[in-house]
PDB file of C-alpha atoms and ligand atoms in Angstrom:
ATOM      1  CA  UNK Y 215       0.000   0.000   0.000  1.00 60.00           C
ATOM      2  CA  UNK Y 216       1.252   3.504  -1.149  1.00 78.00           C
ATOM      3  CA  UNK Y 217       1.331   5.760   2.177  1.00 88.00           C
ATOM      4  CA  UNK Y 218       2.591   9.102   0.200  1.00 90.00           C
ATOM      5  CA  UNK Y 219      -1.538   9.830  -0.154  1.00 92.00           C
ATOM      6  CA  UNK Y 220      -1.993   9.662   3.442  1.00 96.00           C
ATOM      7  CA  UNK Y 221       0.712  11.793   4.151  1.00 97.00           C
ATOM      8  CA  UNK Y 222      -0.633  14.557   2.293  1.00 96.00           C
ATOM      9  CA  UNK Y 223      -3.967  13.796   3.837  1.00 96.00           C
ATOM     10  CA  UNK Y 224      -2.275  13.361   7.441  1.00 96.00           C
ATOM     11  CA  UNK Y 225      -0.529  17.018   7.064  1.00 96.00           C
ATOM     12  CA  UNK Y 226      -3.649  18.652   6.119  1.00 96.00           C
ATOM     13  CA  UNK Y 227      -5.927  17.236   8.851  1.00 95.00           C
ATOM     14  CA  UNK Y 228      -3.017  18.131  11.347  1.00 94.00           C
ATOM     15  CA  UNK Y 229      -2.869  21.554   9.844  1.00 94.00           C
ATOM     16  CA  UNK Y 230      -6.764  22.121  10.060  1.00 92.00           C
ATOM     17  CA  UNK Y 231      -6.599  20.835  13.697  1.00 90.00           C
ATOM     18  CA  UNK Y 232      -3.217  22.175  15.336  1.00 89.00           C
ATOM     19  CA  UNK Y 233      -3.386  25.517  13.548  1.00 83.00           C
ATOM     20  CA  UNK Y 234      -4.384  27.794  16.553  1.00 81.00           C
ATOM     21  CA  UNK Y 235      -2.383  25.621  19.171  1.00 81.00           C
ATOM     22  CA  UNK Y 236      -0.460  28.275  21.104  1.00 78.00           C
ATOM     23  CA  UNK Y 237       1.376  25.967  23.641  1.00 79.00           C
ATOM     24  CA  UNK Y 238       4.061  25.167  20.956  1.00 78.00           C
ATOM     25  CA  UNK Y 239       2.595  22.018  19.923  1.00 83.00           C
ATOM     26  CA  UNK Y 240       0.866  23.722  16.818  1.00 90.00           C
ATOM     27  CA  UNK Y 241       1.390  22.744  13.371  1.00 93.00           C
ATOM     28  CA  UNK Y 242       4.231  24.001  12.705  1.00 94.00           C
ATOM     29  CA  UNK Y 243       6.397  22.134  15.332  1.00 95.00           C
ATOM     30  CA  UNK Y 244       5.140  18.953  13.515  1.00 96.00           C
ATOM     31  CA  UNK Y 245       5.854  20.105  10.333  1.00 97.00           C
ATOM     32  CA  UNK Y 246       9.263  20.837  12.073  1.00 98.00           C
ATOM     33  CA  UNK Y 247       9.372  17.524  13.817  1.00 98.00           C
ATOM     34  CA  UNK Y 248       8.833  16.272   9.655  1.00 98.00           C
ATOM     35  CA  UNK Y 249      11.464  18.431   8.754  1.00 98.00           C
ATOM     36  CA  UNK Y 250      14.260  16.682  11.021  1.00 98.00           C
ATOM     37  CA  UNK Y 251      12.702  13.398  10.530  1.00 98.00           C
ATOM     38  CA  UNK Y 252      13.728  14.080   7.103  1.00 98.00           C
ATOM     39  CA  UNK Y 253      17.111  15.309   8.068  1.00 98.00           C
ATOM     40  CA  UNK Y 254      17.721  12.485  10.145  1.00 98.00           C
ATOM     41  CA  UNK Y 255      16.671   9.936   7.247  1.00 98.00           C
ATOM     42  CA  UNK Y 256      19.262  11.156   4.603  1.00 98.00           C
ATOM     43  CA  UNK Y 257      21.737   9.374   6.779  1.00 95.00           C
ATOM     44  CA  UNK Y 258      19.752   6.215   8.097  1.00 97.00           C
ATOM     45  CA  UNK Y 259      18.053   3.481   6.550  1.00 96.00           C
ATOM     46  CA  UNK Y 260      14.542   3.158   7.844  1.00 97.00           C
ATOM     47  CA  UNK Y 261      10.978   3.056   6.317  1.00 97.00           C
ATOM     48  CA  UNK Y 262      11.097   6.853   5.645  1.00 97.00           C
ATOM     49  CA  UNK Y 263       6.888   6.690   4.965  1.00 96.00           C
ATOM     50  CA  UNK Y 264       6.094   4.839   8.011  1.00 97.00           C
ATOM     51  CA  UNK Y 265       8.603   7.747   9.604  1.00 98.00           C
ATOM     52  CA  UNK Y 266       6.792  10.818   8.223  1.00 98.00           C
ATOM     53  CA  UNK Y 267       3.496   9.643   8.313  1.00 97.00           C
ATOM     54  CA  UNK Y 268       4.039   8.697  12.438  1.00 97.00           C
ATOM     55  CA  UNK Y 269       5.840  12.079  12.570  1.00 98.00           C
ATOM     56  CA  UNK Y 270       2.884  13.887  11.580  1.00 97.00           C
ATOM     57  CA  UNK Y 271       0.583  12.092  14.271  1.00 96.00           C
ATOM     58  CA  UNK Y 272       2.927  12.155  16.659  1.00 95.00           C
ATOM     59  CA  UNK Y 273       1.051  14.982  18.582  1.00 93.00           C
ATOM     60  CA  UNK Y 274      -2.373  13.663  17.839  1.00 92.00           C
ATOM     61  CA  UNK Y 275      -4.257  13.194  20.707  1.00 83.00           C
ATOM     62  CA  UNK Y 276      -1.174  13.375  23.303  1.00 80.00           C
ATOM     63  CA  UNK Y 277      -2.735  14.030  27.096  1.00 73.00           C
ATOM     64  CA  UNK Y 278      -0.741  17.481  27.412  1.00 73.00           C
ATOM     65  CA  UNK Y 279      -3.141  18.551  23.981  1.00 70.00           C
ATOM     66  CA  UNK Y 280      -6.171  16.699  25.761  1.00 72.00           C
ATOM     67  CA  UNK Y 281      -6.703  17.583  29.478  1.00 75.00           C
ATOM     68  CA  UNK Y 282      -4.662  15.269  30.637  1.00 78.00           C
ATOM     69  CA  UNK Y 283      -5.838  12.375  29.218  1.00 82.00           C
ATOM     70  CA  UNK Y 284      -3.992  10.663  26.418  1.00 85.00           C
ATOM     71  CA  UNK Y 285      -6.384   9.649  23.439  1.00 89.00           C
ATOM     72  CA  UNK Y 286      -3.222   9.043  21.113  1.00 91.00           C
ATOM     73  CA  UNK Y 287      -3.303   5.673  20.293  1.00 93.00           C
ATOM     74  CA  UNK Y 288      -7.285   5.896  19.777  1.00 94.00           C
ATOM     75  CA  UNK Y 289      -7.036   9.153  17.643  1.00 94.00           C
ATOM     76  CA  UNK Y 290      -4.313   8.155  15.577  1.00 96.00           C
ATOM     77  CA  UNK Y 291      -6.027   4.564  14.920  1.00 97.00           C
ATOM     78  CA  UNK Y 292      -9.426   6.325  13.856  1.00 96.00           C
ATOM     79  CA  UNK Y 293      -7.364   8.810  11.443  1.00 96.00           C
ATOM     80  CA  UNK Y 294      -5.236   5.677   9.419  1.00 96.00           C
ATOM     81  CA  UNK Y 295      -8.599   3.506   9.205  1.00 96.00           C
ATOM     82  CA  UNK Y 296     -10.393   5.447   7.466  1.00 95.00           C
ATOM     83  CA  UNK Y 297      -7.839   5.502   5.737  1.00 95.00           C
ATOM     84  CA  UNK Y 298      -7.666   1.921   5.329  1.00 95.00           C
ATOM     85  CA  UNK Y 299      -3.947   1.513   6.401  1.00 95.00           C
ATOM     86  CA  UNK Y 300      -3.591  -1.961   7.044  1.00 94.00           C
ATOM     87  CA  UNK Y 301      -3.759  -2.777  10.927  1.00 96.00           C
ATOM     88  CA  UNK Y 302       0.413  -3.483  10.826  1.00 96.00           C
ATOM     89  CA  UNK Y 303       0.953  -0.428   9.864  1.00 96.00           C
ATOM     90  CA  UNK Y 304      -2.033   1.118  12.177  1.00 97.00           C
ATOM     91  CA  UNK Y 305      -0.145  -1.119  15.059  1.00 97.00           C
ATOM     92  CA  UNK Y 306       3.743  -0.462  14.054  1.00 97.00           C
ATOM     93  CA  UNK Y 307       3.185   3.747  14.246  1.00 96.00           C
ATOM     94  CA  UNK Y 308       1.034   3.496  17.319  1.00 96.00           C
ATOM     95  CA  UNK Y 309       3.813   1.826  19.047  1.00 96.00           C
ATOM     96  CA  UNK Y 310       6.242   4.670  17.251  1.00 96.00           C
ATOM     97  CA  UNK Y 311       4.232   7.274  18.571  1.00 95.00           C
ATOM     98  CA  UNK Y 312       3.688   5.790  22.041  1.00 93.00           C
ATOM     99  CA  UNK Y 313       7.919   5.673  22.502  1.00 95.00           C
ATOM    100  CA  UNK Y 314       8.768   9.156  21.024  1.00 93.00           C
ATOM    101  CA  UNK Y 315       7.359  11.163  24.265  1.00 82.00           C
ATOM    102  CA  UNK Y 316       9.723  12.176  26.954  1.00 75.00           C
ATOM    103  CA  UNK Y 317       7.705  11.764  30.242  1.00 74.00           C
ATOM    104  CA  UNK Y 318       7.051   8.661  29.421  1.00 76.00           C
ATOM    105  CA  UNK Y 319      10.134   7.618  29.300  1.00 76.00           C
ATOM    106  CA  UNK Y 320       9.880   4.603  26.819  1.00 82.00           C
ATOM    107  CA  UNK Y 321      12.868   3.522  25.286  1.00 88.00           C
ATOM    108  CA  UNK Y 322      12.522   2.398  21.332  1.00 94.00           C
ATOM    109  CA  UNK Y 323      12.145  -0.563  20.203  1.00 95.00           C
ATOM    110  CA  UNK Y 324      12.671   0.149  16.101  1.00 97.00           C
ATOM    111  CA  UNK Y 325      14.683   2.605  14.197  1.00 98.00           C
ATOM    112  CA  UNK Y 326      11.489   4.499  12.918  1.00 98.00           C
ATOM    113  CA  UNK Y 327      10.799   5.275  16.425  1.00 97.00           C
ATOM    114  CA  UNK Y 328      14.329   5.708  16.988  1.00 97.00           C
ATOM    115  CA  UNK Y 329      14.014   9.130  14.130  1.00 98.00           C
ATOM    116  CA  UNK Y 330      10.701  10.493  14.828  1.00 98.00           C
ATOM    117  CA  UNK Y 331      11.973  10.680  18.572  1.00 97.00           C
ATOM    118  CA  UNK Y 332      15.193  12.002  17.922  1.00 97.00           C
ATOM    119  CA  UNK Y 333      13.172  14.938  15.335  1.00 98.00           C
ATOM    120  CA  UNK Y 334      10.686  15.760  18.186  1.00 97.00           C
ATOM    121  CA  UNK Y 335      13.579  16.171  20.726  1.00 97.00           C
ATOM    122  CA  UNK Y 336      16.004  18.279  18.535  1.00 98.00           C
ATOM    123  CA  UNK Y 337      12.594  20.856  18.252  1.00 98.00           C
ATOM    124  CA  UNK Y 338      12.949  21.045  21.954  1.00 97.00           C
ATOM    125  CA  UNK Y 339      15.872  22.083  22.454  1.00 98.00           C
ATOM    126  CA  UNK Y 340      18.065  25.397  20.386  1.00 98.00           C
ATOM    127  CA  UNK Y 341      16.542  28.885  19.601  1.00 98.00           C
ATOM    128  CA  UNK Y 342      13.252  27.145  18.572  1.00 98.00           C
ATOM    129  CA  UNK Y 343      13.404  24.687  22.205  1.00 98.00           C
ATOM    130  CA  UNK Y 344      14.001  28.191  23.883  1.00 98.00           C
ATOM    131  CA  UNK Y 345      11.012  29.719  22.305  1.00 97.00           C
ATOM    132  CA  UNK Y 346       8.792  26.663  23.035  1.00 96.00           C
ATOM    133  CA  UNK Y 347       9.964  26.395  26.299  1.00 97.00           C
ATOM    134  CA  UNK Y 348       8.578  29.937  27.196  1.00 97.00           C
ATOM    135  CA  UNK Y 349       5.118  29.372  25.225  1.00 94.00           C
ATOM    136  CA  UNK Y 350       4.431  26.370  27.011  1.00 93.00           C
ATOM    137  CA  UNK Y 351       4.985  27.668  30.606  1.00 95.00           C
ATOM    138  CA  UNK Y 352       3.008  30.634  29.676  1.00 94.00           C
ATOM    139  CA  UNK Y 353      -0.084  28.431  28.904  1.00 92.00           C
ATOM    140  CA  UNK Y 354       0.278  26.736  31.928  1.00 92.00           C
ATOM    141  CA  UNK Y 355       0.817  30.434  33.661  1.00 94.00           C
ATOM    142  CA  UNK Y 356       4.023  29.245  34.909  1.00 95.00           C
ATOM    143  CA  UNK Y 357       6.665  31.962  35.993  1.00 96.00           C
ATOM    144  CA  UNK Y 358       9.834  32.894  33.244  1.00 97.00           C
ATOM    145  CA  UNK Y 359      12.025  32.312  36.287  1.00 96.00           C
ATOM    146  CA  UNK Y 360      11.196  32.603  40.255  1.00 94.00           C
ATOM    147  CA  UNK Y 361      12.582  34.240  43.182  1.00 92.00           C
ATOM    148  CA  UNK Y 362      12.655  31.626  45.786  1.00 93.00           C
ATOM    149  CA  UNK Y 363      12.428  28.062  45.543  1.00 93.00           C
ATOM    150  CA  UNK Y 364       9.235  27.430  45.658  1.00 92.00           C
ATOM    151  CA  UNK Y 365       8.967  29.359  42.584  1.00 92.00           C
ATOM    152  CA  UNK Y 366      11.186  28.804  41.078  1.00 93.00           C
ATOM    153  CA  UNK Y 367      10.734  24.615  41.022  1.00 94.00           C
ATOM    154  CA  UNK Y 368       7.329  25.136  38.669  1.00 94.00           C
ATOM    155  CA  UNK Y 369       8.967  28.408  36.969  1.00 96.00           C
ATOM    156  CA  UNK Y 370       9.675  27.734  32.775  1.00 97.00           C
ATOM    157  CA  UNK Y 371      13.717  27.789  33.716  1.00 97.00           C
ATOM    158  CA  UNK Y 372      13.627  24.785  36.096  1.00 97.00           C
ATOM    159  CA  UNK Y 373      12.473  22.825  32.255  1.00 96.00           C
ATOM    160  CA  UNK Y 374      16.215  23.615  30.895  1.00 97.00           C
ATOM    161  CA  UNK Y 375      17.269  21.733  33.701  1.00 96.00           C
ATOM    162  CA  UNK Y 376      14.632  18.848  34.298  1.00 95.00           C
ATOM    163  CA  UNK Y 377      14.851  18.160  30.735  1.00 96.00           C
ATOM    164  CA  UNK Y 378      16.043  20.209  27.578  1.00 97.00           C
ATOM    165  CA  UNK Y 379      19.631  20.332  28.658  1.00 98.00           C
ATOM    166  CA  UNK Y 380      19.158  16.351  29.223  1.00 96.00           C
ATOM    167  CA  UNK Y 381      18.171  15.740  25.764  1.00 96.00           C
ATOM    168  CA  UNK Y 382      21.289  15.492  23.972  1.00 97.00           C
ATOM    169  CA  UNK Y 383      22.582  12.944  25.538  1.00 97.00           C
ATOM    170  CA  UNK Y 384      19.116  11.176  24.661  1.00 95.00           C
ATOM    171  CA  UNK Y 385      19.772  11.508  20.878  1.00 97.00           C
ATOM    172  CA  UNK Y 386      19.567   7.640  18.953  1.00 97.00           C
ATOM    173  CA  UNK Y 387      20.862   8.911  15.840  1.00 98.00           C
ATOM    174  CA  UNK Y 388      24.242  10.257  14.327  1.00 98.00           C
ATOM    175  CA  UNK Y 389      23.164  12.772  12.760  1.00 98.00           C
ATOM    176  CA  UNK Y 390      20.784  14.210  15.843  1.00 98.00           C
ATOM    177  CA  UNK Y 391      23.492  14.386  17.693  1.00 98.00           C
ATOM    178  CA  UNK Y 392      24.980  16.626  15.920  1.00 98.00           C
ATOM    179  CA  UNK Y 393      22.654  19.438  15.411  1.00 98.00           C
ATOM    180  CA  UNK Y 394      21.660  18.790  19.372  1.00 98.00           C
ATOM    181  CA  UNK Y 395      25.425  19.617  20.394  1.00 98.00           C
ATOM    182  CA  UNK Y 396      24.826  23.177  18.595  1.00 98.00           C
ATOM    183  CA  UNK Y 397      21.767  23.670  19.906  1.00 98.00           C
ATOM    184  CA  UNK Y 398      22.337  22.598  23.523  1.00 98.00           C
ATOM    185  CA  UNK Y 399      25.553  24.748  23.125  1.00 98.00           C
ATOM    186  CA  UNK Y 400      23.258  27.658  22.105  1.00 98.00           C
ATOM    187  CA  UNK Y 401      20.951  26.967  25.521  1.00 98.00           C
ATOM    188  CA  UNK Y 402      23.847  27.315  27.724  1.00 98.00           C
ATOM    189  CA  UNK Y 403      24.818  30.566  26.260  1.00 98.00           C
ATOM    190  CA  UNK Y 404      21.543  31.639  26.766  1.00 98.00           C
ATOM    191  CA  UNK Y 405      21.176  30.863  29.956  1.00 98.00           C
ATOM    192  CA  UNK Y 406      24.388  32.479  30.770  1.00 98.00           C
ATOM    193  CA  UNK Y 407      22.853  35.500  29.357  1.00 98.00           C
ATOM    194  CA  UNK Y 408      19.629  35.108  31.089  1.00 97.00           C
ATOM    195  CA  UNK Y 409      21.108  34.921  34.911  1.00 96.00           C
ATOM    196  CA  UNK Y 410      23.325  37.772  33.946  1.00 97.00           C
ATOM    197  CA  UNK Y 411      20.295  39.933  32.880  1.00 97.00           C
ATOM    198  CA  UNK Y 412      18.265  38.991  35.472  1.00 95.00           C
ATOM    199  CA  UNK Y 413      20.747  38.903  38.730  1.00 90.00           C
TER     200      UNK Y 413
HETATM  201 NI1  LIG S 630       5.927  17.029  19.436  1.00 50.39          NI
END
């Protein structure tokens, strides 16, 4: 079965749906996530369509999207039957999707997974990570930075260090680890910057 149709049909029902997301999730970090996916696929043999397509529902339905409840695996399921994506396909980018996130801390169990994960990450960290890291906190109302501890454990700032400056060390593939180095590089420089302005 030729996926390259659903692709085109997976971008533009992600684009209808993500286009007003201001938490930094919208459509554009997926068609970023795409972008390194893409990247990262020059350089590794993989199923590339099984890669984009997953890349493009890799957001779908995730619990920080939904209220806190993750409908990913249902969502994504309902998009790729109708569809009619065979149900290895439906099953193999489920799993994908279910080990690219973070906080849940999966480790991957194929090379597909292995890319989409690395292209989400590398949009988490850099100028762009920086950027996304501010927009989320601010839709949660969390502080830039805080003043005393308290604060400053749920401020955006404490994220650099519970997790974006962890992340490239995370990196599966070759070639993700090399634009994460420049990017994490860029963070610390930033946050240099940032305690200097604000001390
Ligand atoms: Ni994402």
């Amino acid at each position: 079965m030729n996926l390259s149709k659903i692709i085109l049909d997976a971008e533009e029902f992600i684009r209808q749906m993500y286009a007003d997301e201001a938490s930094g999730h919208d459509y554009l970090h997926i068609k970023r996530v795409v972008t390194n996916a893409q990247k990262i696929l020059v350089n590794v043999t993989a199923d590339s369509d099984l890669v984009i397509l997953s890349a493009w529902l890799h957001d779908l339905g995730d619990y920080k999207l939904n209220g806190g409840i993750d409908k990913s695996a249902e969502l994504i399921r309902q998009f790729l039957e109708k569809k009619n994506v065979d149900e290895e396909k439906i099953n193999r980018m489920i799993t994908i999707v279910s080990e690219v996130s973070f906080s849940k801390g999966k480790k991957v169990s194929s090379i597909e997974a292995a890319i989409v994960q690395d292209a989400d990450r590398l949009d988490a960290i850099g100028a762009i990570g920086i950027a996304r890291c501010f927009a989320f906190g601010g839709s949660r109302n969390r502080l830039i930075y805080g003043e005393n501890e308290e604060q400053k454990a749920t401020s955006s700032v404490q994220n650099f260090y519970d997790k974006l400056l962890r992340l490239k060390d995370l990196m599966n593939t070759e070639t993700a680890k090399h634009i994460a180095l420049k990017r994490h590089q860029f963070m610390e420089e930033f946050l240099e910057k940032l305690s200097e302005e604000i001390n």
